[in-house]
Amino acid sequence: MQWLDGIVQGILLGGLYAQYALGMALMFGVMRIVNITHGDLMILLALTGISIASAFSLSPWSVLVALVALGAILGLLLQRLILNRVVGADPLPSLIATFGLSVALQNAMLQVWSADTRSLHAGGLAQASYQFGTLYVGVLPVIVLVTATALTGGLDATLRYTRFGRALRAASADVEAAALTGVDPKAAYAGATAVAVAILGFAAVFQSMRATVAPADGAFQLIYAFEAVIIGGMGSIWGAFFGAMVLGVSQSIGFRIDPGFGILAGHLVFLLILALRPQGLLGKD
Amino acid sequence: MTDASAVSAADLFDPPAVRVQRRTASSIVAAVVSLAALGGIASMPLWATQGQIRDVVELCCYIAVAQMWNLLAGYAGIVSVGQQAFVGVAAYALFIMAQLWGLNPFVAVVLAMIAPVLLAIPTYGLLHRLDGPYFAIGTWVIAEVMRLATSVFGYVNAGAGMSLRVMASYSATERAVGVSILCALMLLVTVGGSYWLLRSRYGLALIALRDNPVAAASQGVAVGRLRFLIWVAAAAGTGLAGAIYFMAQLRITPPSAYDPNWANIAIFIVMVGGLGSLEGVIIGALIYFFADRWFGEYGATYLVVLGLLTLFMALFARGGIWGLICRRVDAPWFPTRRILVEDKR
Amino acid sequence: MSDTLLSTHGLVARYGDFQALYGIDFEIGHGEVVALIGANGAGKSTLLKSIMGLLRVAPDMVRLEGRPVGGHRPNRMVASGVAIVPEGRRLFAGMSVLDNLKVAIDHAAAPKGTPWTLERVYDLFPILRDKQAVPVQSLSGGQQQMVAIARALLNQPRLLLCDEISLGLAPKVVREIYQSIPSISSGGTAIVLVEQDVGLARSSSDRLYCMLEGRVSLTGVSAQISREAIGEAYFGGVHAVA
């Protein structure tokens, strides 16, 4: 029973990780860039959300709308001001640029919000749960998982069936050929980054409702997103989703073995999959 | 000196009257200054205070860690943001050997380099399957795994950390002499070793690799093997710096040993000083060291500036300060170029 | 020359320190088919890349109906009615034939004359109709070339640049593809054919340019240029006999 509970809670946790991982999979798929500020941007959105919620006494759902919009704007700015200058075959410039920005962002947030952990007041939702026999399932984690599934499905459908999605896939297959077919690579990149950071707006709200956030947490979210993407299989949107589930379940089971072992168990499963199936669970070839 | 060697490949023809020259006036000055500096560091107990020795040890560790990162990023095309894994594992190896096994700590510092090598080999095996940017994040995961695993590892006192109490059996002077000599050795191995490597047969391959990996591979450079060897060597050098640093600290905990700040420091120093040059590392390390002394009290604000400076360098001045200097004056301290000189007969 | 569609004027282009083109003057009229021949490395593909904005050139060096367009980004050139079938086809791997074509439809220029539709390109290359759901990487070389041409046509070009569309294909397939050229140009689309096969280039074009070491070495009406003149222009004067 304890193990079934571990798996269920792990899948629910995976719903949160999937929301971190989608944007990373998208950006890497389209631009071959890993944005090291990925986690920090989520934290920035979360802290901003917590502050505006208390300043204007907003409900979490209004905060969600605001953060998704803000995320899209931040993504556009990030692309315009920084990533456009460093996108290319050499991974070093983009890594170093976003690494530097990450250090700056973390410390700037430390100045503004101090090192305290904060969270977003979720009202009665935080305690509400469904009961199945002896198994308790929180309502909020279920909402998170459903949202994650909808986001994954939505993103996948966007890539498959829309003009924007086709442009992104074309740019990711061969950016020069895409430009020669009329796609504006900079617009495609800006769109991908805006979507990726906007999704972090969802993650930010749910993270701060489910748990707490502090300025230095971003690095961990970055690593979880990364592990989910690799476990699932690079370049696959649903892969990132399933990778997040595997990571969530690994951590949740590990935590039940020993509370100090939870996060480590996630890392070890990641390394194991890298050793045994480097193309990821859903990856081809 | 074997700096100038005759071109001997053309024996069948009329030998061309050219030599390969690699020494310059500035490099001779730099060589003299470097040797003097090494001597000065080794003889610190004779002229420096305890506080000064501690400062110099710290500076030397920064230089070593940064130079190892530079070797990876600037030549082998490997970006790592998890070098703290090697700092920590070597430092812990020192504490285990010296404190738990009773080895002479000064010998243990050198032996501790085995630990990062043992970690680096399987790490590369796993991570080299990942695409460039993902490799970098992978190194971070390795460092996190080491930190978390150490935190639950009872043998090294888990999260509470360890103290190097055996050092108390040496007098302050003995400790100072040991640390100073080790520091000089570390610089000789990391900076001197890099310089030797870049000027050796492998150096040409490395420079080719830096400029264009695909072309280098087509010219017969075993890119994969070379990258692996550099990765392992950089782990050893980084580990040596970690062991010496924590020997001077006398205390270690998992968060301090595997502090991501080591990667920050290395990246800042190399990017600001100048990627792909030995001179840049020394310039960057001096800047970081003094900035840390003068502005460190501003804490977070200071780190914001550091981060933005790294960002700025990555966007607009990839050669760093040394690159900007090189555009104006051509006076390398550590020349790795080969210059063809025509002999006047 | 009111009938000129696109022209280049003293166009120079370089890859880093290496200069590839030395002052090319080239022009093509509305609905015309012009062949561009020359040995490997003569600068044919470089000229197309310069026109498409993949290489940096001064604005005045390329004019489209008299307007300076040199250095416009490729997507802007497509929007002004210049499309390219790139060397090596450069299809979007992992995407179906239909999705490859839809990318072009999504980003097409405003059509002049009868617009190209999926129906029309399928009539031109019937095999693509059956293959539309297939991922492009599983097609044969000839079929891939047809997708590349169809993709460029769906950009609704007034000028179509074709870079070595016969390269690596069986003679029968080459013939099949070249049969489509007249039906494309009859709709008013001008075509530049970069071609290795001199005979094929000559027979399928109105005029031709021969390039040698980054310069135009010969130009004229295709049907009126002698084989000898082409041979000399192709290899350079000294090579005429050997």
JSON list of C-alpha atoms in Angstrom, two decimals, chain A residues 1 15 41 50 80 93-94 106 121 126 141 186 205-206 208 223-224 226 231 246 248 259 282:
[
{"chain": "A", "resi": 1, "resn": "MET", "atom": "CA", "xyz": [0.00, 0.00, 0.00]},
{"chain": "A", "resi": 15, "resn": "GLY", "atom": "CA", "xyz": [2.73, 16.56, -13.30]},
{"chain": "A", "resi": 41, "resn": "LEU", "atom": "CA", "xyz": [12.66, 32.28, -14.56]},
{"chain": "A", "resi": 50, "resn": "ILE", "atom": "CA", "xyz": [3.13, 35.70, -4.72]},
{"chain": "A", "resi": 80, "resn": "ARG", "atom": "CA", "xyz": [15.48, 39.37, -28.46]},
{"chain": "A", "resi": 93, "resn": "PRO", "atom": "CA", "xyz": [28.05, 31.04, -25.95]},
{"chain": "A", "resi": 94, "resn": "SER", "atom": "CA", "xyz": [24.44, 30.22, -25.11]},
{"chain": "A", "resi": 106, "resn": "GLN", "atom": "CA", "xyz": [19.30, 34.43, -8.52]},
{"chain": "A", "resi": 121, "resn": "HIS", "atom": "CA", "xyz": [-2.22, 30.81, -0.53]},
{"chain": "A", "resi": 126, "resn": "ALA", "atom": "CA", "xyz": [-4.53, 22.96, -0.40]},
{"chain": "A", "resi": 141, "resn": "PRO", "atom": "CA", "xyz": [-2.01, 17.74, -7.34]},
{"chain": "A", "resi": 186, "resn": "LYS", "atom": "CA", "xyz": [14.08, 34.84, -35.45]},
{"chain": "A", "resi": 205, "resn": "VAL", "atom": "CA", "xyz": [1.64, 29.08, -9.84]},
{"chain": "A", "resi": 206, "resn": "PHE", "atom": "CA", "xyz": [1.35, 25.39, -9.08]},
{"chain": "A", "resi": 208, "resn": "SER", "atom": "CA", "xyz": [4.02, 28.00, -5.16]},
{"chain": "A", "resi": 223, "resn": "ILE", "atom": "CA", "xyz": [18.00, 19.87, -13.26]},
{"chain": "A", "resi": 224, "resn": "TYR", "atom": "CA", "xyz": [14.61, 18.16, -12.86]},
{"chain": "A", "resi": 226, "resn": "PHE", "atom": "CA", "xyz": [16.65, 18.36, -17.80]},
{"chain": "A", "resi": 231, "resn": "ILE", "atom": "CA", "xyz": [14.72, 10.20, -19.53]},
{"chain": "A", "resi": 246, "resn": "VAL", "atom": "CA", "xyz": [9.40, 8.52, -14.19]},
{"chain": "A", "resi": 248, "resn": "GLY", "atom": "CA", "xyz": [8.49, 11.94, -10.00]},
{"chain": "A", "resi": 259, "resn": "PRO", "atom": "CA", "xyz": [13.79, 10.84, 3.26]},
{"chain": "A", "resi": 282, "resn": "LEU", "atom": "CA", "xyz": [10.45, 7.28, -26.09]}
]
